[in-house]
Amino acid sequence: MKRLDFVETVNDSLSEELFVEMKDALLEKYVPLYATSKDIYNRFFFTEKICDYFKKVEINTGKSFNKLFEQYVTDMFSLVDNRIKYQKNNPTRAQKYHEKAASLKKNRQEQEKWWVDFSRIILCLYVATVGREDEKIDDFEFSLDTINVDDVLQALQKEKEGPLLKWAKFDTKKPYESDRCTFVILIMVLYYLKGNSVEGEF
Amino acid sequence: MEYIIVNSIDQLRKYTNDKNLLEIVIRDGKKRYKTFINVTLDKLREAEETEKLKEMCEYLNNTEITKNALYNIAKLEKFNILLGGADFVVSTVGFAIMYKKLNVISARIDEVFHNVREGESIRSTYEFKKVLSEYKNMLDCRKKQKKYSEDKMRELVDMEYNVLNLLKDIFISHITNDADDVLACVVALAEMLSVSLRYFDEEYYFRNKDSIKDGHSRWHESHDDWIGIIDELVSDRFVKAVQDLGIFELGLTTRENDIFYIGYIDKIKTLKQSVEDNQALIEGVDDEELFLNIMNEGIEIVKQSIEEDIKVIGLSSEMYKDAMAIAVA
């Protein structure tokens, strides 16, 4: 995955309204600005800025964009680890979708935009686990409406890991480190999903 | 007989539906349906068309309109229910195409029924094929204007309802490998049920309204049950099964699946709405002859009678052109 392709793919899918929302969510909060305000960024400047950001992360971490994107995938997948109820004889609905996500990750060469389906499934599963971290879920809501950008980010900031769950799973203090980059990619993926959402008549 | 005196467009605004259209039915001296006019009071076009609309108002003031009918009709959600003549033709042609397809898969569906009955000891003699052929028979009778009695119609609705119930349960419980065929039949049956129910409601209402005491519902006792099944087809549980079908059996991407299951929900909810709109129309019009006239006349005929009326009143053909342009907007 090339960084420019990813940014342009996301950008092209957004209406003006959603683009402004995504810009507001990303600039200053997650992508640092030093001399400019976020208002001046139209789609072209924004693309340039985000690509620059990713390049800085690549240089700082020594990982290619491909590897950084892979980190996003791994981080997302690990979010719902151990939170899905697995049954041998009668697979739960959550289990079926979780297995599907795993298959998409493994056989990614089969589908160009595999990461879209993967992200959608994992995020819907994750939303179902929020507030129920001690349980294993057997079902979940697959509708895109259930994913709220702010709620997801808030929940992610609270995620813990380590032997006594003492440490924050995502340390987003340093802007050019992998965790912050995962957040940036995640926000862009979330808006991509919203940009391609299907509206019913009712 | 109530009259409304209209001096300005604003007075008409409260009678518009949610599409900002004013739907008007006009009767002649013998209370027969004469004219059907659809007028838009779109604010954006007001400046241009004020003059023309003023003339329309004058025309309306010269004719009798029942206020209640007008108000109730204006409350309807979907405008096209009033052009039910066209609707009927569309539904017959549409059904003929569906019928061929359904006939092919009906043998497989009945096989599923048979297995389910064996496995779950369901005492049911309902067969999908039987429903299909009886529904076709009903449409045929209507086309030839042959009598299809209220009792026969109720039996058809009952049969459709029961088979639909069974199919719904089969789909949800994932006990068949033909899930996509079952879903196609569910949608087709739901459509047939909504059409049959509309026709039954018409029969039932006009046959029985005078003998039903005040305070009692003017619809059949089972009406809520029949329409209730449509709600079940868009229940959380059913919709999840549709999503699962798309992802795991049809191999759709998440976006394709969204189009699939959301399209399905829209289709089913529209069916329920068409039944409820029809009930509102029946009650609003409350006159069988008028109602049948509305149902049986297509757009062309409506245009013709508008033309006649305009000649009678003496509006110029120029004005007619302008009025028609507004009306069919």
Short mmCIF file of N, CA, C and O in Angstrom, two decimals, chain A residues 1 6 68-81 84 86 94 96-109 111-127 140-142 144 147 170 182 185-186 189-190 192-193, chain B residues 247 252-255 258:
data_model
loop_
_atom_site.label_atom_id
_atom_site.label_comp_id
_atom_site.label_asym_id
_atom_site.label_seq_id
_atom_site.Cartn_x
_atom_site.Cartn_y
_atom_site.Cartn_z
N MET A 1 0.86 -1.20 0.00
CA MET A 1 0.00 0.00 0.00
C MET A 1 0.89 1.25 0.00
O MET A 1 1.75 1.40 0.86
N PHE A 6 -3.34 5.56 -0.53
CA PHE A 6 -4.25 5.46 0.60
C PHE A 6 -4.94 6.80 0.87
O PHE A 6 -6.17 6.88 0.97
N LEU A 68 3.69 0.35 8.54
CA LEU A 68 2.86 1.12 9.45
C LEU A 68 1.39 0.73 9.29
O LEU A 68 0.65 0.62 10.27
N PHE A 69 0.98 0.51 8.05
CA PHE A 69 -0.41 0.09 7.80
C PHE A 69 -0.64 -1.29 8.38
O PHE A 69 -1.69 -1.58 8.97
N GLU A 70 0.38 -2.14 8.25
CA GLU A 70 0.30 -3.48 8.82
C GLU A 70 0.14 -3.41 10.34
O GLU A 70 -0.58 -4.21 10.95
N GLN A 71 0.82 -2.44 10.95
CA GLN A 71 0.71 -2.25 12.40
C GLN A 71 -0.73 -1.89 12.77
O GLN A 71 -1.28 -2.38 13.76
N TYR A 72 -1.34 -1.02 11.95
CA TYR A 72 -2.75 -0.66 12.16
C TYR A 72 -3.62 -1.91 12.15
O TYR A 72 -4.45 -2.12 13.03
N VAL A 73 -3.39 -2.77 11.13
CA VAL A 73 -4.19 -4.00 10.99
C VAL A 73 -4.01 -4.90 12.21
O VAL A 73 -4.98 -5.40 12.79
N THR A 74 -2.76 -5.07 12.62
CA THR A 74 -2.47 -5.92 13.78
C THR A 74 -3.10 -5.35 15.04
O THR A 74 -3.70 -6.07 15.84
N ASP A 75 -2.95 -4.03 15.24
CA ASP A 75 -3.52 -3.38 16.42
C ASP A 75 -5.03 -3.58 16.47
O ASP A 75 -5.60 -3.90 17.52
N MET A 76 -5.68 -3.39 15.33
CA MET A 76 -7.14 -3.53 15.29
C MET A 76 -7.57 -4.95 15.60
O MET A 76 -8.48 -5.18 16.39
N PHE A 77 -6.89 -5.89 14.99
CA PHE A 77 -7.25 -7.30 15.18
C PHE A 77 -7.08 -7.72 16.63
O PHE A 77 -7.90 -8.45 17.18
N SER A 78 -6.03 -7.19 17.26
CA SER A 78 -5.76 -7.59 18.65
C SER A 78 -6.77 -6.97 19.62
O SER A 78 -6.92 -7.43 20.75
N LEU A 79 -7.47 -5.92 19.16
CA LEU A 79 -8.45 -5.27 20.02
C LEU A 79 -9.54 -6.23 20.47
O LEU A 79 -10.02 -6.16 21.59
N VAL A 80 -9.96 -7.10 19.54
CA VAL A 80 -11.09 -7.97 19.89
C VAL A 80 -10.63 -9.38 20.26
O VAL A 80 -11.46 -10.26 20.46
N ASP A 81 -9.32 -9.54 20.35
CA ASP A 81 -8.78 -10.83 20.80
C ASP A 81 -9.37 -11.20 22.15
O ASP A 81 -9.46 -10.36 23.03
N ILE A 84 -14.26 -12.56 21.86
CA ILE A 84 -15.28 -13.20 21.04
C ILE A 84 -15.56 -14.60 21.59
O ILE A 84 -14.63 -15.34 21.91
N TYR A 86 -16.20 -18.24 21.26
CA TYR A 86 -15.99 -19.28 20.26
C TYR A 86 -16.68 -20.56 20.69
O TYR A 86 -16.51 -21.01 21.82
N ALA A 94 -20.77 -13.70 16.10
CA ALA A 94 -19.55 -12.90 16.27
C ALA A 94 -18.33 -13.71 15.82
O ALA A 94 -17.42 -13.18 15.18
N LYS A 96 -18.23 -16.10 13.56
CA LYS A 96 -18.19 -16.23 12.10
C LYS A 96 -17.57 -15.00 11.46
O LYS A 96 -16.76 -15.08 10.55
N TYR A 97 -18.00 -13.83 11.96
CA TYR A 97 -17.48 -12.59 11.37
C TYR A 97 -16.01 -12.38 11.74
O TYR A 97 -15.22 -11.90 10.94
N HIS A 98 -15.63 -12.78 12.96
CA HIS A 98 -14.25 -12.66 13.38
C HIS A 98 -13.35 -13.52 12.50
O HIS A 98 -12.27 -13.08 12.07
N GLU A 99 -13.82 -14.73 12.22
CA GLU A 99 -13.06 -15.64 11.34
C GLU A 99 -12.96 -15.06 9.94
O GLU A 99 -11.95 -15.19 9.26
N LYS A 100 -14.02 -14.42 9.51
CA LYS A 100 -14.02 -13.78 8.19
C LYS A 100 -12.96 -12.69 8.14
O LYS A 100 -12.21 -12.57 7.16
N ALA A 101 -12.87 -11.88 9.20
CA ALA A 101 -11.87 -10.81 9.26
C ALA A 101 -10.47 -11.40 9.21
O ALA A 101 -9.59 -10.89 8.51
N ALA A 102 -10.27 -12.50 9.94
CA ALA A 102 -8.97 -13.15 9.96
C ALA A 102 -8.61 -13.65 8.56
O ALA A 102 -7.46 -13.53 8.11
N SER A 103 -9.62 -14.20 7.88
CA SER A 103 -9.40 -14.71 6.53
C SER A 103 -9.05 -13.59 5.55
O SER A 103 -8.19 -13.74 4.68
N LEU A 104 -9.72 -12.45 5.70
CA LEU A 104 -9.43 -11.29 4.83
C LEU A 104 -7.99 -10.83 5.03
O LEU A 104 -7.28 -10.52 4.08
N LYS A 105 -7.57 -10.84 6.29
CA LYS A 105 -6.21 -10.42 6.62
C LYS A 105 -5.20 -11.39 6.02
O LYS A 105 -4.17 -10.98 5.46
N LYS A 106 -5.49 -12.65 6.11
CA LYS A 106 -4.55 -13.67 5.65
C LYS A 106 -4.48 -13.71 4.13
O LYS A 106 -3.40 -13.86 3.56
N ASN A 107 -5.65 -13.60 3.47
CA ASN A 107 -5.68 -13.77 2.01
C ASN A 107 -5.88 -12.46 1.28
O ASN A 107 -6.63 -12.38 0.32
N ARG A 108 -5.17 -11.44 1.75
CA ARG A 108 -5.42 -10.09 1.27
C ARG A 108 -5.17 -9.91 -0.22
O ARG A 108 -5.71 -9.02 -0.84
N GLN A 109 -4.36 -10.76 -0.81
CA GLN A 109 -4.06 -10.59 -2.23
C GLN A 109 -5.30 -10.84 -3.09
O GLN A 109 -5.36 -10.47 -4.25
N GLN A 111 -8.33 -9.68 -2.70
CA GLN A 111 -9.27 -8.57 -2.82
C GLN A 111 -8.53 -7.26 -2.60
O GLN A 111 -7.87 -7.08 -1.59
N GLU A 112 -8.66 -6.33 -3.56
CA GLU A 112 -7.87 -5.11 -3.49
C GLU A 112 -8.17 -4.28 -2.25
O GLU A 112 -7.29 -3.85 -1.54
N LYS A 113 -9.48 -4.06 -1.99
CA LYS A 113 -9.83 -3.23 -0.84
C LYS A 113 -10.23 -4.12 0.35
O LYS A 113 -11.19 -3.82 1.04
N TRP A 114 -9.46 -5.15 0.59
CA TRP A 114 -9.74 -6.09 1.68
C TRP A 114 -9.79 -5.37 3.02
O TRP A 114 -10.55 -5.75 3.91
N TRP A 115 -8.97 -4.28 3.15
CA TRP A 115 -8.85 -3.60 4.43
C TRP A 115 -10.15 -2.87 4.80
O TRP A 115 -10.41 -2.58 5.96
N VAL A 116 -10.98 -2.58 3.77
CA VAL A 116 -12.26 -1.92 4.03
C VAL A 116 -13.19 -2.88 4.76
O VAL A 116 -13.74 -2.57 5.81
N ASP A 117 -13.35 -4.08 4.18
CA ASP A 117 -14.22 -5.09 4.81
C ASP A 117 -13.67 -5.49 6.17
O ASP A 117 -14.42 -5.63 7.14
N PHE A 118 -12.34 -5.66 6.22
CA PHE A 118 -11.69 -6.04 7.47
C PHE A 118 -12.00 -5.01 8.56
O PHE A 118 -12.42 -5.35 9.66
N SER A 119 -11.77 -3.73 8.24
CA SER A 119 -11.96 -2.67 9.22
C SER A 119 -13.41 -2.59 9.68
O SER A 119 -13.70 -2.41 10.86
N ARG A 120 -14.32 -2.71 8.72
CA ARG A 120 -15.75 -2.64 9.05
C ARG A 120 -16.14 -3.72 10.04
O ARG A 120 -16.80 -3.45 11.06
N ILE A 121 -15.70 -4.93 9.78
CA ILE A 121 -16.06 -6.05 10.66
C ILE A 121 -15.45 -5.85 12.05
O ILE A 121 -16.14 -5.93 13.07
N ILE A 122 -14.13 -5.56 12.07
CA ILE A 122 -13.45 -5.43 13.36
C ILE A 122 -14.03 -4.28 14.18
O ILE A 122 -14.26 -4.42 15.38
N LEU A 123 -14.30 -3.15 13.51
CA LEU A 123 -14.83 -2.00 14.26
C LEU A 123 -16.22 -2.29 14.81
O LEU A 123 -16.52 -1.91 15.94
N CYS A 124 -17.07 -2.95 14.03
CA CYS A 124 -18.40 -3.29 14.53
C CYS A 124 -18.30 -4.26 15.71
O CYS A 124 -19.02 -4.11 16.71
N LEU A 125 -17.39 -5.23 15.59
CA LEU A 125 -17.19 -6.17 16.71
C LEU A 125 -16.68 -5.41 17.93
O LEU A 125 -17.16 -5.61 19.05
N TYR A 126 -15.73 -4.48 17.70
CA TYR A 126 -15.14 -3.75 18.81
C TYR A 126 -16.19 -2.92 19.55
O TYR A 126 -16.25 -2.92 20.78
N VAL A 127 -17.03 -2.22 18.77
CA VAL A 127 -18.08 -1.39 19.37
C VAL A 127 -18.97 -2.23 20.28
O VAL A 127 -19.39 -1.77 21.34
N PHE A 140 -23.47 -9.16 17.55
CA PHE A 140 -23.12 -7.75 17.46
C PHE A 140 -23.96 -7.12 16.36
O PHE A 140 -24.62 -7.81 15.59
N GLU A 141 -23.92 -5.78 16.30
CA GLU A 141 -24.64 -5.04 15.26
C GLU A 141 -23.69 -4.78 14.10
O GLU A 141 -22.62 -4.22 14.28
N PHE A 142 -24.11 -5.17 12.89
CA PHE A 142 -23.25 -5.00 11.73
C PHE A 142 -23.56 -3.73 10.94
O PHE A 142 -22.91 -3.43 9.95
N LEU A 144 -23.56 0.08 9.85
CA LEU A 144 -22.53 1.12 9.94
C LEU A 144 -22.90 2.22 10.93
O LEU A 144 -22.03 2.89 11.50
N ILE A 147 -21.20 2.69 14.43
CA ILE A 147 -19.83 3.18 14.64
C ILE A 147 -19.84 4.70 14.72
O ILE A 147 -20.10 5.38 13.72
N PHE A 170 -2.51 2.14 23.79
CA PHE A 170 -2.04 3.09 22.78
C PHE A 170 -1.41 4.29 23.47
O PHE A 170 -2.09 5.04 24.18
N THR A 182 -1.21 4.87 13.98
CA THR A 182 -2.36 3.95 13.91
C THR A 182 -3.67 4.72 14.06
O THR A 182 -4.63 4.48 13.34
N ILE A 185 -4.40 6.62 10.80
CA ILE A 185 -4.91 5.70 9.77
C ILE A 185 -6.33 5.29 10.11
O ILE A 185 -7.21 5.28 9.25
N LEU A 186 -6.57 4.99 11.38
CA LEU A 186 -7.91 4.56 11.80
C LEU A 186 -8.95 5.64 11.52
O LEU A 186 -10.03 5.35 10.98
N VAL A 189 -9.68 5.71 7.90
CA VAL A 189 -10.49 4.55 7.50
C VAL A 189 -11.94 4.74 7.92
O VAL A 189 -12.87 4.46 7.15
N LEU A 190 -12.14 5.24 9.14
CA LEU A 190 -13.50 5.49 9.64
C LEU A 190 -14.25 6.44 8.71
O LEU A 190 -15.41 6.20 8.37
N TYR A 192 -13.57 7.04 5.61
CA TYR A 192 -13.77 6.36 4.32
C TYR A 192 -15.03 5.51 4.36
O TYR A 192 -15.85 5.52 3.43
N LEU A 193 -15.22 4.80 5.47
CA LEU A 193 -16.42 3.97 5.63
C LEU A 193 -17.67 4.84 5.60
O LEU A 193 -18.67 4.52 4.96
N ILE B 247 -23.03 -11.77 3.25
CA ILE B 247 -21.59 -11.88 3.49
C ILE B 247 -21.09 -13.31 3.27
O ILE B 247 -20.08 -13.53 2.60
N LEU B 252 -20.68 -11.22 -0.84
CA LEU B 252 -20.65 -9.80 -1.16
C LEU B 252 -19.60 -9.08 -0.31
O LEU B 252 -19.28 -9.52 0.79
N THR B 253 -19.09 -7.97 -0.84
CA THR B 253 -18.23 -7.10 -0.01
C THR B 253 -19.15 -6.38 0.97
O THR B 253 -20.37 -6.39 0.81
N THR B 254 -18.55 -5.71 1.97
CA THR B 254 -19.41 -5.06 2.97
C THR B 254 -20.26 -3.97 2.33
O THR B 254 -21.42 -3.78 2.72
N ARG B 255 -19.72 -3.29 1.34
CA ARG B 255 -20.51 -2.24 0.70
C ARG B 255 -21.65 -2.84 -0.13
O ARG B 255 -22.78 -2.37 -0.05
N ASP B 258 -24.28 -3.89 2.19
CA ASP B 258 -25.09 -2.78 2.70
C ASP B 258 -26.21 -2.46 1.71
O ASP B 258 -27.36 -2.26 2.09
#
